[in-house]
Amino acid sequence: MGHGWEEAHWGGVPPSADWIDGISPVNPVLLYRMDVHMVLINTAALRLVGIDSNTEVPEGGKVVLGNGNEPTGILVDNAIALVMSHIPNLTLGGKMQALKAAVDHIVTKGVTTVCDMGSIGEVEEVWEALEQVYMPAADKGELPIRVFAMVPLTTWPRLHQLVKARGRAHPGGHLHWGGLKAFADGSLGSRTALMKEPYADDPTTRGIRLTPYSDMELLVQAADAVELQVAIHAIGDQANDDVLAMYSHAQRNNSHLASPRRHRIEHVQHVSGSDAMLAFSQLQTVAVVNPLHLLSDMHIMTDRLGRQRGSAEHAFAYNAMLKAGVQMAFASDWPVVPLDPLLGMYTAVHRRSPDSPASQAWHIEGAVLPEQAMMAHTKGAAFACGLEGSIGVIRPGMQADFTVLDGNLPDVLHRGLNELPKVKATYVKGQLQYVSAQAAPDLAGRT
């Protein structure tokens, strides 16, 4: 298995099974596209799974066919499930090792709190991660960071029972639950983000709805009625409008409840216009956006969507959303893109990477101010998790999560310097959880 290919790196031609058959003619191979909404498998894997032109494809998925109406090796979104059941799960020990490796990396980036949105695999796998990996780690005090773990929206009754029995967090405060995740659509790069109008470079499609509207609407209303937070992946403008409509309907149906559930939409990459932004604000829906996706999608935006839909009023419309009063939080979407909040803030402010000249900024009119970027990655992110009473800012009574840098981040963001500060140390609840080799002599013995 592997991850990270992107056809734009070699001219836009989608890969096919024969590209990798010569490397692995016998052993099955699965390679995720960088956005994990598409995979390439080799001929050995196609044979193992039994995928051919007559395969019944799950709703919300696609098996790409080529010459002779034969599978090319590309599976899209829900069709990926056809092959996942043939891949052995990690052992419990392997999962614990993976958690430690992830946490060890996370703290080097100055991150103190993460949202785990659940795996792409089977529903039970996500619950096993919560109950057999996270909970035991929290019991043993082996979670040095704070984890907000989400489970599939379809399992809201199970989560409701957990919340009734144990509340919304582990007593140690490093593990939280109470959130539900679902997918409304796919991604722009895979042309599966659900758009209101056809793609400019493929008029035969508007994208894919991964979950039938009526099914998801019923699930949202049920979760909302028992006061559980819902977070739905929506990238296309139609997908975002759909989810906003679901949240609005749930709010009206459950208006007897004391306060809104602070539902989230993950990514919010393409919005239909000012009405959608107003809906975000009125519904108090949190827009959890990923600035680093701009770096990967800016090069294909105009080809995919045309100039109007690819403008800063509709794509990565952070400035317009803030002006409309939308509650915004920044997130990385790691491992789809790097876990790097400093680079994310830089990208949101300058609409380019630090090693690109200012002339290559993508629609600079969509940029946010340095202070807004820093707030979105700290206070805004805490608000999205319902943790604004304990983290997100440094002041008396808060839990003293902070990061020590070797440079002045506001200065770098204001001036657009091409070298970002490096993380010297990461503190969680005032406790040192990471120190760089260079900073170790200066911070030795400090807590």
Coordinates of C-alpha atoms in Angstrom, one line a residue:
M1 CA 0.0 0.0 0.0
G2 CA 1.0 3.6 -0.6
H3 CA -0.3 7.1 -0.7
G4 CA 0.4 10.4 -2.4
W5 CA 0.2 10.3 -6.2
E6 CA -1.3 13.2 -8.1
E7 CA -1.7 13.1 -11.8
A8 CA -1.0 16.9 -12.1
H9 CA 2.7 16.0 -11.4
W10 CA 3.0 14.3 -14.8
G11 CA 0.7 16.3 -17.0
G12 CA -2.7 15.3 -15.8
V13 CA -3.0 11.8 -17.4
P14 CA -4.7 9.4 -14.9
P15 CA -2.6 6.3 -14.1
S16 CA -3.7 2.8 -14.8
A17 CA -3.0 -0.7 -13.5
D18 CA -0.4 -1.4 -16.3
W19 CA 1.8 1.4 -14.9
I20 CA 2.6 -0.7 -11.9
D21 CA 2.0 -4.2 -13.1
G22 CA 5.6 -4.5 -14.2
I23 CA 6.8 -3.6 -10.7
S24 CA 4.5 -6.0 -9.0
P25 CA 3.0 -8.6 -11.4
V26 CA 2.0 -11.1 -8.6
N27 CA 1.5 -9.2 -5.3
P28 CA -1.6 -6.9 -5.0
V29 CA -0.8 -3.2 -4.8
L30 CA -3.1 -0.3 -3.7
L31 CA -2.0 3.3 -4.0
Y32 CA -4.1 6.1 -2.7
R33 CA -4.3 9.4 -4.6
M34 CA -3.2 12.3 -2.4
D35 CA -6.8 13.2 -1.5
V36 CA -7.7 9.6 -0.5
H37 CA -10.8 9.8 -2.7
M38 CA -9.3 7.6 -5.4
V39 CA -7.1 4.6 -5.5
L40 CA -5.0 2.8 -8.1
I41 CA -4.8 -0.9 -7.9
N42 CA -2.8 -3.3 -10.1
T43 CA -4.1 -6.2 -12.2
A44 CA -3.2 -8.7 -9.4
A45 CA -5.5 -6.8 -7.0
L46 CA -8.3 -6.5 -9.6
R47 CA -8.1 -10.3 -10.0
L48 CA -8.0 -10.9 -6.2
V49 CA -11.0 -8.8 -5.6
G50 CA -12.9 -10.0 -8.7
I51 CA -13.5 -6.5 -10.2
D52 CA -14.5 -6.5 -13.8
S53 CA -16.9 -4.6 -16.1
N54 CA -19.9 -6.3 -14.6
T55 CA -19.0 -5.6 -10.9
E56 CA -21.9 -4.0 -9.0
V57 CA -20.5 -0.7 -7.7
P58 CA -21.7 0.8 -4.4
E59 CA -23.8 4.0 -4.6
G60 CA -21.5 7.0 -4.4
G61 CA -18.6 5.2 -6.0
K62 CA -17.2 4.5 -9.5
V63 CA -15.0 1.8 -11.1
V64 CA -13.3 3.6 -14.0
L65 CA -13.5 1.6 -17.3
G66 CA -11.1 2.0 -20.2
N67 CA -10.5 0.4 -23.6
G68 CA -12.7 -2.6 -24.1
N69 CA -14.9 -1.6 -21.2
E70 CA -12.4 -3.1 -18.8
P71 CA -11.4 -1.7 -15.4
T72 CA -8.4 0.6 -15.6
G73 CA -7.4 0.0 -11.9
I74 CA -8.9 3.3 -10.7
L75 CA -11.6 3.1 -8.0
V76 CA -13.4 6.2 -6.8
D77 CA -14.8 7.0 -3.4
N78 CA -17.3 4.4 -2.2
A79 CA -16.0 1.9 -4.7
I80 CA -12.8 1.7 -2.7
A81 CA -14.8 -0.4 -0.3
L82 CA -14.7 -3.3 -2.8
V83 CA -11.0 -3.8 -2.1
M84 CA -10.7 -2.7 1.6
S85 CA -12.2 -5.9 2.9
H86 CA -9.3 -7.8 1.4
I87 CA -6.7 -5.8 3.3
P88 CA -5.8 -7.3 6.8
N89 CA -6.3 -4.9 9.7
L90 CA -3.5 -3.9 11.9
T91 CA -3.1 -5.9 15.1
L92 CA -3.9 -4.1 18.3
G93 CA -0.2 -3.9 19.1
G94 CA 0.4 -2.4 15.6
K95 CA -2.3 0.2 16.3
M96 CA -0.8 1.2 19.6
Q97 CA 2.6 1.6 17.8
A98 CA 0.9 3.7 15.1
L99 CA -0.6 6.0 17.8
K100 CA 2.7 6.5 19.5
A101 CA 4.4 7.3 16.2
A102 CA 1.7 9.8 15.3
V103 CA 1.8 11.5 18.6
D104 CA 5.6 11.7 18.5
H105 CA 5.3 13.5 15.1
I106 CA 2.4 15.7 16.2
V107 CA 4.2 17.4 19.1
T108 CA 7.2 18.2 16.9
K109 CA 4.8 20.5 14.9
G110 CA 3.7 22.4 18.0
V111 CA 0.2 20.8 18.0
T112 CA -1.4 20.1 21.3
T113 CA -4.9 19.0 20.3
V114 CA -6.1 16.9 17.3
C115 CA -9.5 15.7 15.9
D116 CA -9.4 12.1 14.7
M117 CA -12.1 12.0 12.1
G118 CA -12.1 8.2 12.0
S119 CA -10.6 5.9 9.4
I120 CA -11.8 5.3 5.8
G121 CA -12.3 1.6 6.6
E122 CA -15.1 -0.3 8.3
V123 CA -17.3 1.4 10.9
E124 CA -16.2 -1.1 13.6
E125 CA -12.6 -0.2 12.9
V126 CA -13.3 3.4 14.1
W127 CA -15.0 2.2 17.3
E128 CA -12.2 -0.2 17.9
A129 CA -9.7 2.7 17.7
L130 CA -11.7 4.6 20.3
E131 CA -12.4 1.8 22.7
Q132 CA -9.3 -0.4 22.3
V133 CA -6.6 2.1 21.5
Y134 CA -7.5 5.6 22.7
M135 CA -9.3 4.7 25.9
P136 CA -6.6 2.3 27.2
A137 CA -3.9 4.9 26.3
A138 CA -5.9 7.5 28.2
D139 CA -6.3 5.2 31.2
K140 CA -2.5 4.6 31.3
G141 CA -1.7 8.3 30.9
E142 CA -0.1 7.6 27.5
L143 CA -1.9 10.4 25.6
P144 CA 0.4 13.4 26.0
I145 CA -1.8 15.4 23.6
R146 CA -5.5 16.0 23.6
V147 CA -7.6 13.9 21.1
F148 CA -11.1 14.7 20.0
A149 CA -12.3 11.4 18.5
M150 CA -15.2 11.2 16.1
V151 CA -17.2 8.2 15.0
P152 CA -19.4 7.5 12.0
L153 CA -22.7 9.4 11.9
T154 CA -24.6 6.1 11.2
T155 CA -23.6 5.0 14.7
W156 CA -25.1 7.9 16.6
P157 CA -27.2 5.7 18.9
R158 CA -24.1 3.9 20.1
L159 CA -22.3 7.3 20.7
H160 CA -25.4 8.6 22.5
Q161 CA -25.3 5.6 24.9
L162 CA -21.6 6.2 25.5
V163 CA -22.2 9.9 26.3
K164 CA -25.1 9.0 28.7
A165 CA -22.9 6.4 30.5
R166 CA -19.5 8.2 30.6
G167 CA -20.1 11.9 29.6
R168 CA -18.2 13.4 26.7
A169 CA -14.6 13.0 27.9
H170 CA -12.1 10.7 29.7
P171 CA -11.6 11.9 33.3
G172 CA -7.9 12.7 32.5
G173 CA -9.1 15.3 30.0
H174 CA -6.9 14.1 27.1
L175 CA -9.5 12.2 25.3
H176 CA -12.9 13.6 24.2
W177 CA -15.7 12.1 22.2
G178 CA -19.2 13.2 21.2
G179 CA -18.7 14.0 17.6
L180 CA -20.1 12.3 14.5
K181 CA -18.5 12.3 11.0
A182 CA -20.0 11.7 7.5
F183 CA -19.1 12.4 3.9
A184 CA -21.4 14.4 1.6
D185 CA -19.1 14.3 -1.4
G186 CA -15.5 13.6 -2.6
S187 CA -12.7 15.9 -3.8
L188 CA -12.0 18.5 -6.5
G189 CA -8.9 16.7 -7.8
S190 CA -10.9 13.5 -8.3
R191 CA -13.9 15.4 -9.8
T192 CA -16.1 13.9 -7.1
A193 CA -16.7 17.1 -5.2
L194 CA -20.5 17.7 -5.7
M195 CA -21.0 20.9 -7.7
K196 CA -24.1 22.8 -8.7
E197 CA -23.0 22.9 -12.3
P198 CA -20.9 20.5 -14.4
Y199 CA -17.2 20.5 -14.3
A200 CA -15.6 22.8 -16.9
D201 CA -13.2 20.1 -18.0
D202 CA -15.7 17.2 -17.9
P203 CA -19.3 18.4 -18.6
T204 CA -20.6 14.9 -18.1
T205 CA -20.3 15.1 -14.3
R206 CA -21.2 17.4 -11.4
G207 CA -19.4 15.1 -8.9
I208 CA -20.7 12.4 -6.6
R209 CA -23.1 12.4 -3.7
L210 CA -21.5 9.9 -1.3
T211 CA -24.6 9.5 0.9
P212 CA -28.2 9.9 -0.4
Y213 CA -29.6 13.3 0.8
S214 CA -32.6 11.9 2.5
D215 CA -30.6 9.3 4.4
M216 CA -28.1 11.8 5.7
E217 CA -30.8 14.4 6.6
L218 CA -32.6 11.8 8.8
L219 CA -29.3 10.9 10.5
V220 CA -28.4 14.6 11.1
Q221 CA -31.9 15.3 12.7
A222 CA -31.6 12.2 14.9
A223 CA -28.1 13.1 16.1
D224 CA -29.1 16.8 16.6
A225 CA -32.1 15.7 18.7
V226 CA -29.9 14.0 21.3
E227 CA -27.4 16.9 21.3
L228 CA -24.5 15.3 19.5
Q229 CA -22.2 17.4 17.3
V230 CA -22.1 16.5 13.6
A231 CA -19.2 17.2 11.3
I232 CA -19.8 16.5 7.5
H233 CA -17.2 16.6 4.8
A234 CA -18.3 18.9 2.0
I235 CA -16.1 20.3 -0.7
G236 CA -18.3 21.2 -3.6
D237 CA -20.7 24.1 -3.6
Q238 CA -23.8 21.9 -3.9
A239 CA -22.5 19.6 -1.1
N240 CA -22.1 22.6 1.2
D241 CA -25.6 24.0 0.4
D242 CA -27.0 20.5 1.0
V243 CA -25.4 20.2 4.5
L244 CA -26.4 23.7 5.5
A245 CA -30.0 22.8 4.5
M246 CA -29.8 19.7 6.7
Y247 CA -28.5 21.6 9.7
S248 CA -31.2 24.3 9.2
H249 CA -34.0 21.6 9.1
A250 CA -32.6 19.9 12.2
Q251 CA -32.5 23.2 14.0
R252 CA -36.1 24.0 13.2
N253 CA -37.3 20.5 14.1
N254 CA -35.4 20.5 17.4
S255 CA -36.0 24.2 18.3
H256 CA -37.1 23.1 21.8
L257 CA -33.5 22.3 22.7
A258 CA -31.6 25.0 24.7
S259 CA -28.9 25.8 22.2
P260 CA -27.5 24.8 18.7
R261 CA -25.2 21.8 18.7
R262 CA -22.3 23.7 17.0
H263 CA -22.3 21.5 14.0
R264 CA -19.3 21.7 11.6
I265 CA -18.7 21.4 7.9
E266 CA -15.2 20.1 7.1
H267 CA -13.3 21.7 4.2
V268 CA -15.9 24.2 2.9
Q269 CA -13.7 24.6 -0.2
H270 CA -16.3 25.8 -2.6
V271 CA -19.3 27.9 -1.7
S272 CA -22.2 29.0 -3.9
G273 CA -22.2 32.7 -2.8
S274 CA -23.2 35.2 -0.1
D275 CA -26.4 33.3 0.7
A276 CA -24.4 30.2 1.8
M277 CA -22.1 32.4 3.9
L278 CA -25.1 34.0 5.6
A279 CA -26.5 30.6 6.3
F280 CA -23.3 29.5 8.0
S281 CA -23.4 32.6 10.2
Q282 CA -27.1 32.3 11.1
L283 CA -26.9 28.6 11.9
Q284 CA -23.7 29.1 13.9
T285 CA -22.2 26.3 11.8
V286 CA -18.4 26.2 12.1
A287 CA -16.5 26.2 8.8
V288 CA -13.4 24.0 9.4
V289 CA -11.2 24.8 6.5
N290 CA -7.8 23.5 5.3
P291 CA -5.5 26.2 3.8
L292 CA -2.9 23.7 2.6
H293 CA -5.4 22.3 0.1
L294 CA -5.1 25.6 -1.7
L295 CA -1.5 24.7 -2.6
S296 CA -2.5 21.4 -4.2
D297 CA -5.7 22.6 -5.9
M298 CA -4.8 26.2 -7.1
H299 CA -3.1 24.8 -10.2
I300 CA -6.2 22.9 -11.4
M301 CA -8.9 25.3 -10.2
T302 CA -9.6 27.2 -13.4
D303 CA -9.4 24.0 -15.6
R304 CA -11.9 22.2 -13.3
L305 CA -14.3 25.0 -12.6
G306 CA -13.7 28.0 -14.9
R307 CA -12.9 31.5 -13.8
Q308 CA -16.0 32.5 -11.9
R309 CA -16.3 29.4 -9.7
G310 CA -12.5 29.4 -9.3
S311 CA -12.5 33.0 -7.9
A312 CA -11.9 34.0 -4.3
E313 CA -15.6 34.7 -3.8
H314 CA -16.4 31.0 -4.3
A315 CA -13.2 29.0 -3.8
F316 CA -11.1 29.1 -0.6
A317 CA -13.2 32.1 0.2
Y318 CA -11.8 32.7 3.7
N319 CA -11.8 36.5 3.5
A320 CA -15.4 36.7 2.3
M321 CA -16.5 34.2 4.9
L322 CA -15.0 36.1 7.8
K323 CA -16.5 39.3 6.5
A324 CA -19.9 37.5 6.5
G325 CA -19.5 36.6 10.1
V326 CA -18.7 32.9 9.6
Q327 CA -17.1 31.1 12.6
M328 CA -14.0 29.6 11.1
A329 CA -11.4 27.1 12.3
F330 CA -8.2 26.1 10.5
A331 CA -7.2 22.4 10.4
S332 CA -4.6 20.5 8.5
D333 CA -6.4 17.4 7.1
W334 CA -3.3 15.4 7.7
P335 CA -2.3 12.9 6.2
V336 CA -3.8 14.2 3.0
V337 CA -1.6 17.2 3.3
P338 CA 1.3 17.8 5.8
L339 CA 0.6 18.5 9.4
D340 CA 2.0 22.0 9.5
P341 CA -0.1 24.7 11.1
L342 CA 2.6 27.3 10.6
L343 CA 2.6 26.6 6.8
G344 CA -1.2 26.6 6.9
M345 CA -1.3 30.1 8.4
Y346 CA 1.2 31.4 5.9
T347 CA -0.8 30.0 3.0
A348 CA -4.0 31.6 4.3
V349 CA -2.3 35.0 4.6
H350 CA -0.2 34.9 1.4
R351 CA -2.2 32.4 -0.8
R352 CA 1.1 30.8 -1.9
S353 CA 3.9 28.7 -0.4
P354 CA 6.9 30.4 1.3
D355 CA 9.2 29.4 -1.6
S356 CA 7.0 30.9 -4.3
P357 CA 7.3 34.6 -5.3
A358 CA 4.6 37.0 -4.3
S359 CA 3.6 37.2 -8.0
Q360 CA 2.4 33.6 -7.8
A361 CA -0.1 34.3 -5.1
W362 CA -3.5 32.8 -5.9
H363 CA -6.3 35.4 -5.7
I364 CA -4.6 37.4 -3.0
E365 CA -8.0 39.2 -2.4
G366 CA -9.1 36.1 -0.7
A367 CA -6.3 36.3 1.9
V368 CA -6.9 36.8 5.7
L369 CA -4.9 38.9 8.1
P370 CA -2.1 37.3 10.1
E371 CA -4.1 37.8 13.3
Q372 CA -7.1 36.1 11.8
A373 CA -5.0 33.1 10.7
M374 CA -3.5 32.7 14.1
M375 CA -6.9 32.9 15.8
A376 CA -8.4 30.4 13.4
H377 CA -5.7 27.8 14.2
T378 CA -6.0 28.4 18.0
K379 CA -9.2 29.9 19.4
G380 CA -11.3 29.0 16.4
A381 CA -10.1 25.4 16.4
A382 CA -10.9 25.1 20.2
F383 CA -14.4 26.5 19.6
A384 CA -15.0 23.9 16.8
C385 CA -14.3 21.2 19.4
G386 CA -16.3 22.8 22.2
L387 CA -13.2 23.3 24.2
E388 CA -12.9 27.1 24.1
G389 CA -13.4 27.2 27.9
S390 CA -10.0 25.5 28.5
I391 CA -7.7 25.9 25.5
G392 CA -7.2 28.1 22.5
V393 CA -5.9 31.2 24.2
I394 CA -3.4 31.9 27.0
R395 CA -4.9 33.6 30.0
P396 CA -5.4 32.8 33.7
G397 CA -7.6 29.8 34.3
M398 CA -6.9 28.1 30.9
Q399 CA -4.9 24.9 30.5
A400 CA -1.6 26.4 29.3
D401 CA -1.2 24.8 25.9
F402 CA 1.5 26.7 24.0
T403 CA 4.3 26.4 21.5
V404 CA 7.8 27.9 21.7
L405 CA 9.1 29.0 18.3
D406 CA 12.6 30.1 17.3
G407 CA 11.3 33.2 15.5
N408 CA 8.6 35.8 15.4
L409 CA 5.6 34.3 13.7
P410 CA 3.5 37.5 13.4
D411 CA 6.4 39.2 11.8
V412 CA 6.9 36.4 9.3
L413 CA 3.2 36.4 8.4
H414 CA 3.1 40.2 8.1
R415 CA 6.2 40.5 6.0
G416 CA 5.8 37.3 3.9
L417 CA 9.3 36.1 4.7
N418 CA 10.2 32.8 2.9
E419 CA 11.5 31.0 6.0
L420 CA 9.0 29.9 8.7
P421 CA 10.0 29.7 12.3
K422 CA 10.8 26.2 13.7
V423 CA 9.2 24.6 16.7
K424 CA 11.5 24.6 19.7
A425 CA 9.1 23.2 22.3
T426 CA 5.5 22.1 22.8
Y427 CA 3.7 22.3 26.1
V428 CA 0.3 20.7 27.0
K429 CA -1.3 21.8 30.2
G430 CA 1.9 23.5 31.1
Q431 CA 3.9 20.3 30.8
L432 CA 6.8 20.0 28.3
Q433 CA 5.9 17.3 25.7
Y434 CA 8.5 18.1 23.1
V435 CA 11.8 19.9 22.9
S436 CA 14.0 20.1 19.8
A437 CA 17.6 19.1 20.0
Q438 CA 18.7 22.7 19.5
A439 CA 16.5 24.0 22.3
A440 CA 17.1 21.2 24.8
P441 CA 20.0 22.9 26.6
D442 CA 17.9 26.1 27.1
L443 CA 14.7 24.3 28.2
A444 CA 16.3 21.5 30.3
G445 CA 14.4 21.0 33.5
R446 CA 11.6 23.4 32.7
T447 CA 7.9 22.3 32.9

